[in-house]
């Protein structure tokens, strides 16, 4: 099974220069080291296309990654593995052992999306989502960075008024491997009255809060120096400890201005005045919800990439959108979130900032040239499908001309 899905692809162009990896990391994590062959660097990337629009957007992002890498002296070996519904159909589990090993052995993992109607009624442990949650746990990717930036080109695609949306540039730092998503006890049981009861546990140990808080402080330090910690400390004990630990760490980051906000207020403030936020840090479930909300400020959930990072192992990079089964296979998906996730893979996962910048600039050029998929289309722009958008970005990757924003 694994062998059938495996592909090793070499880039067409032989890169000319070798650049040292030192001092290139953009995040408070160790970047992965490349194996050097004469004149170039090589990384192993696991591709997990998944379900719905996942395969369409990942195949485009792979080409963009390869092209940007080849122009900066970086080669990739890609290995494609099943996850989610695709894996359920193939081998009966949402995260096969072979996929776990491939992901762990690689330098970075690029994921499309998982899920679909077909598997919606599966038992909990046989749902596609289970595969993604297990993968996050296996890779120990506790820090999830979800940037939401309103690009000037897309300000009119936002559902918010121009003056509210314009200039928004925020980063949600979501704790990804703890909290109510993983807490025990959990389950559905029958109580003494014979009634069914569903229950979950929101639980955070001090070390889990400290490590995500440190990532958030470091992230804020590299941005505009403002960190807002979001919790529900007026009700939940797990949030009381969260606030206490985050507050205690603040003295180590005197250059970062820390504030706290209850999650209900944060949800309101995000649509009232999103520009007040720079970096936000929050638990797993609040981060899930707030990052979807933040994405809509930017115009479309189809624009938002994410990086999930561990202390030292490979990172997991994925668009924050779902598998969109309603448009799957119709060449309608927006590939930009996955393309931008590939840029995050280069920047945060491999420390290859120049190649990452090429991709980011190429996306801006394609947008500047007026190309839009359906989700970000507005009058006067050119409506294109997923493939054509990918081709436009690929063309622009080669361009040395910096995008004018
Ligand atoms: C996300 C998704 C996942 C989550 C689902 C698919 C399990 O909504 O990455 O935001 O809840 O974390
Ligand atoms: Mg979500």
Coordinates of C-alpha atoms and ligand atoms in Angstrom, one line a residue:
X1 CA 0.0 0.0 0.0
X2 CA 2.6 2.5 1.0
X3 CA 4.9 1.6 -1.9
X4 CA 2.0 2.2 -4.4
X5 CA 1.5 5.7 -3.0
X6 CA 5.1 6.6 -2.8
X7 CA 6.5 9.1 -5.3
X8 CA 10.0 10.5 -5.5
X9 CA 10.3 13.5 -7.6
X10 CA 13.4 15.4 -8.5
X11 CA 13.3 19.1 -9.4
X12 CA 14.0 19.9 -13.0
X13 CA 16.5 22.7 -12.4
X14 CA 19.9 22.0 -10.8
X15 CA 20.4 24.7 -8.2
X16 CA 23.6 26.8 -8.4
X17 CA 24.3 27.8 -4.9
X18 CA 24.5 26.3 -1.4
X19 CA 23.4 28.4 1.4
X20 CA 24.1 27.7 5.1
X21 CA 21.0 27.1 7.2
X22 CA 22.3 29.2 10.1
X23 CA 20.4 32.2 11.3
X24 CA 17.4 31.6 9.1
X25 CA 14.9 30.4 11.5
X26 CA 11.8 32.5 11.9
X27 CA 10.3 30.7 14.9
X28 CA 11.5 29.7 18.3
X29 CA 12.0 26.2 17.1
X30 CA 14.9 24.2 15.7
X31 CA 14.6 24.0 12.0
X32 CA 15.3 20.8 10.2
X33 CA 18.7 20.3 8.7
X34 CA 19.0 19.4 5.0
X35 CA 21.2 16.6 3.7
X36 CA 23.7 18.4 1.5
X37 CA 24.5 16.9 -1.9
X38 CA 27.1 18.8 -4.2
X39 CA 25.7 22.2 -4.8
X40 CA 22.3 21.8 -3.2
X41 CA 20.2 20.8 -0.2
X42 CA 17.7 18.1 0.0
X43 CA 14.6 17.6 2.2
X44 CA 12.2 14.8 2.5
X45 CA 8.6 16.0 2.5
X46 CA 5.6 13.8 3.3
X47 CA 2.5 14.8 1.3
X48 CA -0.9 13.9 2.8
X49 CA -3.5 15.0 0.3
X50 CA -6.4 13.6 2.2
X51 CA -10.0 14.0 1.1
X52 CA -12.3 16.3 -0.9
X53 CA -10.3 19.2 -2.4
X54 CA -7.2 18.1 -0.5
X55 CA -5.6 16.3 -3.5
X56 CA -6.2 19.2 -5.9
X57 CA -4.7 21.8 -3.7
X58 CA -1.7 19.7 -2.5
X59 CA -0.7 18.8 -6.0
X60 CA -0.5 22.4 -6.9
X61 CA 1.3 23.4 -3.7
X62 CA 3.8 20.6 -4.4
X63 CA 4.7 22.1 -7.8
X64 CA 5.0 25.6 -6.3
X65 CA 7.2 24.3 -3.5
X66 CA 9.4 22.4 -6.0
X67 CA 9.8 25.4 -8.3
X68 CA 10.6 27.9 -5.5
X69 CA 13.0 25.4 -4.0
X70 CA 14.9 24.8 -7.2
X71 CA 15.5 28.5 -7.6
X72 CA 17.0 28.7 -4.2
X73 CA 19.2 25.6 -4.3
X74 CA 16.8 23.3 -2.5
X75 CA 15.7 19.9 -3.6
X76 CA 12.8 17.8 -2.3
X77 CA 11.9 14.2 -2.2
X78 CA 8.2 13.8 -1.9
X79 CA 6.4 10.8 -0.5
X80 CA 2.6 10.7 -0.7
X81 CA 0.7 8.9 2.0
X82 CA -3.0 8.3 2.8
X83 CA -4.8 9.9 5.7
X84 CA -8.4 10.5 6.7
X85 CA -11.2 9.1 4.5
X86 CA -8.8 8.1 1.8
X87 CA -6.9 6.0 4.3
X88 CA -10.2 4.5 5.7
X89 CA -11.2 3.5 2.2
X90 CA -7.7 2.0 1.5
X91 CA -6.9 0.2 4.7
X92 CA -9.7 0.8 7.2
X93 CA -8.1 3.2 9.6
X94 CA -7.8 7.0 9.3
X95 CA -4.1 7.1 10.1
X96 CA -2.1 4.0 9.0
X97 CA 1.2 3.1 10.7
X98 CA 3.0 3.7 7.4
X99 CA 1.7 7.2 7.3
X100 CA 2.9 7.9 10.8
X101 CA 6.4 6.5 10.1
X102 CA 6.7 8.4 6.9
X103 CA 5.7 11.6 8.6
X104 CA 8.0 11.1 11.5
X105 CA 11.0 10.3 9.3
X106 CA 10.5 13.3 7.0
X107 CA 11.7 16.9 7.4
X108 CA 8.2 18.4 7.1
X109 CA 4.6 17.3 6.4
X110 CA 2.2 19.1 4.0
X111 CA -1.5 18.1 4.5
X112 CA -4.5 19.0 2.3
X113 CA -7.7 18.4 4.1
X114 CA -9.7 15.5 5.6
X115 CA -13.3 14.5 5.9
X116 CA -16.4 14.1 3.8
X117 CA -20.1 13.1 3.9
X118 CA -19.2 9.5 3.2
X119 CA -17.6 9.0 6.5
X120 CA -19.8 11.3 8.6
X121 CA -21.7 8.5 10.3
X122 CA -18.6 6.4 11.1
X123 CA -17.9 5.5 14.7
X124 CA -15.7 8.1 16.4
X125 CA -12.4 6.2 16.1
X126 CA -13.1 5.6 12.4
X127 CA -13.8 9.2 11.5
X128 CA -11.3 11.0 9.2
X129 CA -10.8 13.8 11.9
X130 CA -9.5 11.1 14.3
X131 CA -6.6 10.6 11.8
X132 CA -5.6 14.3 11.9
X133 CA -5.8 14.5 15.7
X134 CA -3.7 11.4 16.0
X135 CA -1.2 12.8 13.6
X136 CA -0.9 16.0 15.6
X137 CA -0.4 13.9 18.8
X138 CA 2.2 11.6 17.2
X139 CA 4.2 14.5 15.8
X140 CA 3.8 16.4 19.2
X141 CA 3.0 19.6 17.2
X142 CA 1.7 21.6 20.2
X143 CA 2.1 25.0 18.6
X144 CA -0.3 26.0 15.9
X145 CA 0.4 29.3 14.1
X146 CA -2.5 30.7 12.1
X147 CA -1.8 34.1 10.6
X148 CA -4.8 36.2 9.3
X149 CA -3.7 39.0 7.1
X150 CA -6.0 41.2 5.1
X151 CA -4.2 41.7 1.8
X152 CA -5.0 45.0 0.1
X153 CA -6.0 43.1 -3.0
X154 CA -8.7 41.3 -1.2
X155 CA -10.0 43.9 1.2
X156 CA -13.3 44.0 -0.7
X157 CA -13.7 40.2 -0.4
X158 CA -14.0 40.7 3.4
X159 CA -17.5 40.5 4.9
X160 CA -16.5 43.4 7.2
X161 CA -16.5 47.0 6.1
X162 CA -13.4 48.2 4.4
X163 CA -12.4 50.5 7.3
X164 CA -12.7 47.7 9.8
X165 CA -10.9 45.0 7.7
X166 CA -8.2 47.1 6.0
X167 CA -4.7 46.6 7.5
X168 CA -5.7 43.6 9.8
X169 CA -2.6 41.5 10.4
X170 CA -2.9 39.1 13.3
X171 CA -1.5 35.7 14.4
X172 CA -3.5 33.2 16.4
X173 CA -1.2 30.9 18.4
X174 CA -3.4 27.9 19.2
X175 CA -2.4 25.1 21.6
X176 CA -2.9 22.0 19.5
X177 CA -2.2 18.8 21.4
X178 CA -4.0 19.4 24.7
X179 CA -7.2 20.7 26.3
X180 CA -10.6 19.3 25.7
X181 CA -9.6 17.7 22.4
X182 CA -7.5 15.2 24.2
X183 CA -8.5 15.4 27.9
X184 CA -9.6 12.4 29.9
X185 CA -12.1 11.3 31.0
X186 CA -14.3 11.5 27.9
X187 CA -17.1 9.5 26.5
X188 CA -20.8 8.9 26.4
X189 CA -22.3 6.8 29.1
X190 CA -25.7 6.0 30.7
X191 CA -26.2 7.6 34.1
X192 CA -28.1 6.3 37.1
X193 CA -31.4 7.6 35.6
X194 CA -30.9 5.6 32.4
X195 CA -30.2 8.8 30.5
X196 CA -27.3 9.1 28.1
X197 CA -24.6 11.6 29.1
X198 CA -21.8 12.9 26.9
X199 CA -18.7 14.4 28.7
X200 CA -15.2 15.8 27.9
X201 CA -12.4 17.2 30.0
X202 CA -10.7 20.6 29.5
X203 CA -7.4 20.0 31.2
X204 CA -4.0 21.8 31.0
X205 CA -0.8 21.0 32.9
X206 CA 1.4 24.0 33.8
X207 CA 4.2 22.8 31.4
X208 CA 1.7 22.7 28.5
X209 CA 0.6 26.3 29.1
X210 CA 4.2 27.5 29.6
X211 CA 5.5 26.1 26.4
X212 CA 2.7 27.5 24.2
X213 CA 3.0 30.8 26.0
X214 CA 6.7 31.0 25.3
X215 CA 6.0 30.4 21.6
X216 CA 3.4 33.2 21.7
X217 CA 5.7 35.6 23.5
X218 CA 8.5 34.9 21.0
X219 CA 6.1 35.3 18.1
X220 CA 4.8 38.6 19.4
X221 CA 8.3 39.8 20.0
X222 CA 9.1 39.3 16.2
X223 CA 5.8 41.0 15.3
X224 CA 4.5 44.2 16.8
X225 CA 5.2 43.2 20.5
X226 CA 1.6 42.8 21.6
X227 CA 0.2 39.6 23.0
X228 CA -3.4 39.0 24.0
X229 CA -4.1 35.8 25.9
X230 CA -7.6 34.5 25.5
X231 CA -9.3 32.3 28.1
X232 CA -12.5 31.9 30.1
X233 CA -11.0 32.5 33.5
X234 CA -14.3 33.8 34.9
X235 CA -15.7 30.3 34.7
X236 CA -13.1 27.6 34.0
X237 CA -10.4 26.4 36.4
X238 CA -8.2 25.3 33.4
X239 CA -8.4 28.9 32.3
X240 CA -7.5 30.3 35.8
X241 CA -4.3 28.3 35.7
X242 CA -3.7 29.4 32.0
X243 CA -4.0 33.1 33.0
X244 CA -1.8 32.6 36.1
X245 CA 1.0 30.8 34.1
X246 CA 0.9 33.3 31.1
X247 CA 1.0 36.2 33.5
X248 CA 4.0 34.7 35.4
X249 CA 6.0 34.4 32.2
X250 CA 5.5 38.0 31.2
X251 CA 8.4 39.3 33.3
X252 CA 10.8 37.3 31.0
X253 CA 9.4 39.3 28.0
X254 CA 9.4 42.9 29.1
X255 CA 9.4 44.0 25.5
X256 CA 6.0 42.3 24.9
X257 CA 2.8 44.0 26.1
X258 CA 0.6 41.3 27.5
X259 CA -3.2 41.6 27.9
X260 CA -5.9 39.1 28.7
X261 CA -9.4 38.7 27.3
X262 CA -12.3 36.4 27.9
X263 CA -13.1 34.3 24.8
X264 CA -16.6 35.6 24.3
X265 CA -15.4 39.2 24.3
X266 CA -12.5 38.2 22.0
X267 CA -15.0 36.7 19.5
X268 CA -16.9 40.0 19.6
X269 CA -13.8 42.2 19.4
X270 CA -12.5 40.3 16.4
X271 CA -15.4 41.6 14.3
X272 CA -15.7 44.9 16.1
X273 CA -12.1 46.1 15.8
X274 CA -9.8 43.3 14.6
X275 CA -6.9 45.8 14.2
X276 CA -6.4 45.9 18.0
X277 CA -4.9 42.4 17.8
X278 CA -1.3 41.5 17.0
X279 CA -0.6 38.1 18.4
X280 CA -3.3 36.1 20.3
X281 CA -2.6 32.9 22.3
X282 CA -5.3 30.5 23.4
X283 CA -6.2 26.9 24.1
X284 CA -7.1 24.2 21.5
X285 CA -10.8 24.7 21.2
X286 CA -10.9 28.5 21.5
X287 CA -8.1 28.6 18.9
X288 CA -10.1 26.4 16.6
X289 CA -13.1 28.7 16.7
X290 CA -11.3 32.1 16.8
X291 CA -9.1 31.2 13.8
X292 CA -12.1 30.4 11.7
X293 CA -13.6 33.7 12.7
X294 CA -10.4 35.5 12.0
X295 CA -10.1 33.9 8.5
X296 CA -13.3 35.5 7.4
X297 CA -12.0 38.9 8.1
X298 CA -9.4 38.2 5.4
X299 CA -12.1 37.5 2.8
X300 CA -12.0 33.7 2.6
X301 CA -11.1 30.7 4.7
X302 CA -9.5 29.6 1.4
X303 CA -6.6 32.0 2.0
X304 CA -5.4 30.9 5.4
X305 CA -2.4 28.7 5.9
X306 CA -1.1 27.2 9.2
X307 CA 2.0 25.8 10.7
X308 CA 2.0 23.2 13.5
X309 CA 5.3 22.9 15.3
X310 CA 6.9 20.7 17.9
X311 CA 10.1 21.2 19.9
X312 CA 12.3 19.4 17.5
X313 CA 10.6 17.0 15.1
X314 CA 9.0 17.7 11.7
X315 CA 6.3 20.3 11.5
X316 CA 2.9 19.8 10.0
X317 CA 1.7 22.4 7.5
X318 CA -1.9 22.7 6.3
X319 CA -4.6 25.1 5.2
X320 CA -7.1 25.8 7.9
X321 CA -10.0 25.1 5.6
X322 CA -11.8 21.8 5.4
X323 CA -12.2 19.3 2.6
X324 CA -15.1 21.1 0.9
X325 CA -16.7 18.0 -0.5
X326 CA -19.4 20.1 -2.3
X327 CA -16.8 21.5 -4.7
X328 CA -14.3 18.6 -4.7
X329 CA -13.0 17.5 -8.1
X330 CA -14.6 20.5 -9.9
X331 CA -11.5 22.7 -10.2
X332 CA -13.2 25.3 -8.0
X333 CA -11.1 25.2 -4.9
X334 CA -8.8 28.1 -3.8
X335 CA -5.3 26.6 -3.7
X336 CA -3.7 29.7 -2.1
X337 CA -4.1 28.6 1.6
X338 CA -2.2 25.4 0.8
X339 CA 0.4 27.3 -1.3
X340 CA 0.9 29.7 1.6
X341 CA 1.2 26.7 3.9
X342 CA 4.0 25.5 1.7
X343 CA 5.6 28.9 2.2
X344 CA 5.2 28.4 6.0
X345 CA 6.8 25.0 5.6
X346 CA 9.8 26.5 4.0
X347 CA 10.0 29.4 6.6
X348 CA 9.1 27.8 9.9
X349 CA 9.9 24.1 9.1
X350 CA 13.1 24.3 7.1
X351 CA 14.4 27.8 7.7
X352 CA 14.4 28.4 3.9
X353 CA 13.2 32.0 4.1
X354 CA 14.2 33.0 0.6
X355 CA 12.2 30.2 -1.1
X356 CA 9.3 31.0 1.3
X357 CA 9.4 34.7 0.2
X358 CA 9.3 33.7 -3.4
X359 CA 6.1 31.9 -2.8
X360 CA 4.5 34.7 -0.8
X361 CA 5.5 37.2 -3.4
X362 CA 4.2 35.0 -6.2
X363 CA 0.8 34.8 -4.5
X364 CA 0.7 38.6 -4.3
X365 CA 1.7 38.9 -8.0
X366 CA -1.1 36.5 -9.1
X367 CA -3.6 38.5 -7.0
X368 CA -2.2 41.8 -8.3
X369 CA -2.7 40.5 -11.8
X370 CA -6.4 40.1 -11.0
X371 CA -6.7 36.3 -10.8
X372 CA -9.4 35.1 -8.3
X373 CA -11.0 31.8 -7.5
X374 CA -14.8 31.9 -6.8
X375 CA -14.5 32.4 -3.1
X376 CA -12.5 35.7 -3.4
X377 CA -14.0 36.9 -6.7
X378 CA -15.3 40.4 -7.0
X379 CA -16.5 42.4 -10.0
X380 CA -13.6 43.5 -12.3
X381 CA -11.3 40.6 -11.4
X382 CA -10.6 37.4 -13.5
X383 CA -12.4 34.3 -12.3
X384 CA -10.2 31.2 -12.6
X385 CA -10.2 27.6 -11.4
X386 CA -7.9 25.9 -9.0
X387 CA -5.5 24.8 -11.6
X388 CA -5.2 28.1 -13.4
X389 CA -4.6 29.9 -10.1
X390 CA -1.8 27.4 -9.4
X391 CA -0.3 28.0 -12.9
X392 CA -0.4 31.8 -12.4
X393 CA 1.4 31.4 -9.0
X394 CA 3.9 29.1 -10.6
X395 CA 4.6 31.6 -13.4
X396 CA 5.2 34.3 -10.8
X397 CA 7.5 32.2 -8.7
X398 CA 10.1 32.6 -11.5
X399 CA 9.7 36.3 -11.5
X400 CA 12.5 38.3 -9.7
X401 CA 10.3 41.4 -9.6
X402 CA 9.1 41.9 -6.1
X403 CA 5.3 42.2 -5.8
X404 CA 4.1 45.7 -5.2
X405 CA 1.5 45.6 -2.5
Ligands
LIG1 C1 -8.9 22.6 12.3 C2 -10.0 21.7 12.1 C3 -9.8 20.4 12.9 C4 -9.8 20.9 14.4 C5 -10.8 19.3 12.7 C6 -10.9 18.9 11.3 C7 -10.5 18.1 13.6 O1 -11.3 22.3 12.4 O2 -7.7 22.3 12.0 O3 -9.2 23.8 12.7 O4 -10.8 20.9 15.0 O5 -8.7 21.1 14.9
LIG2 MG1 -11.1 24.3 12.7

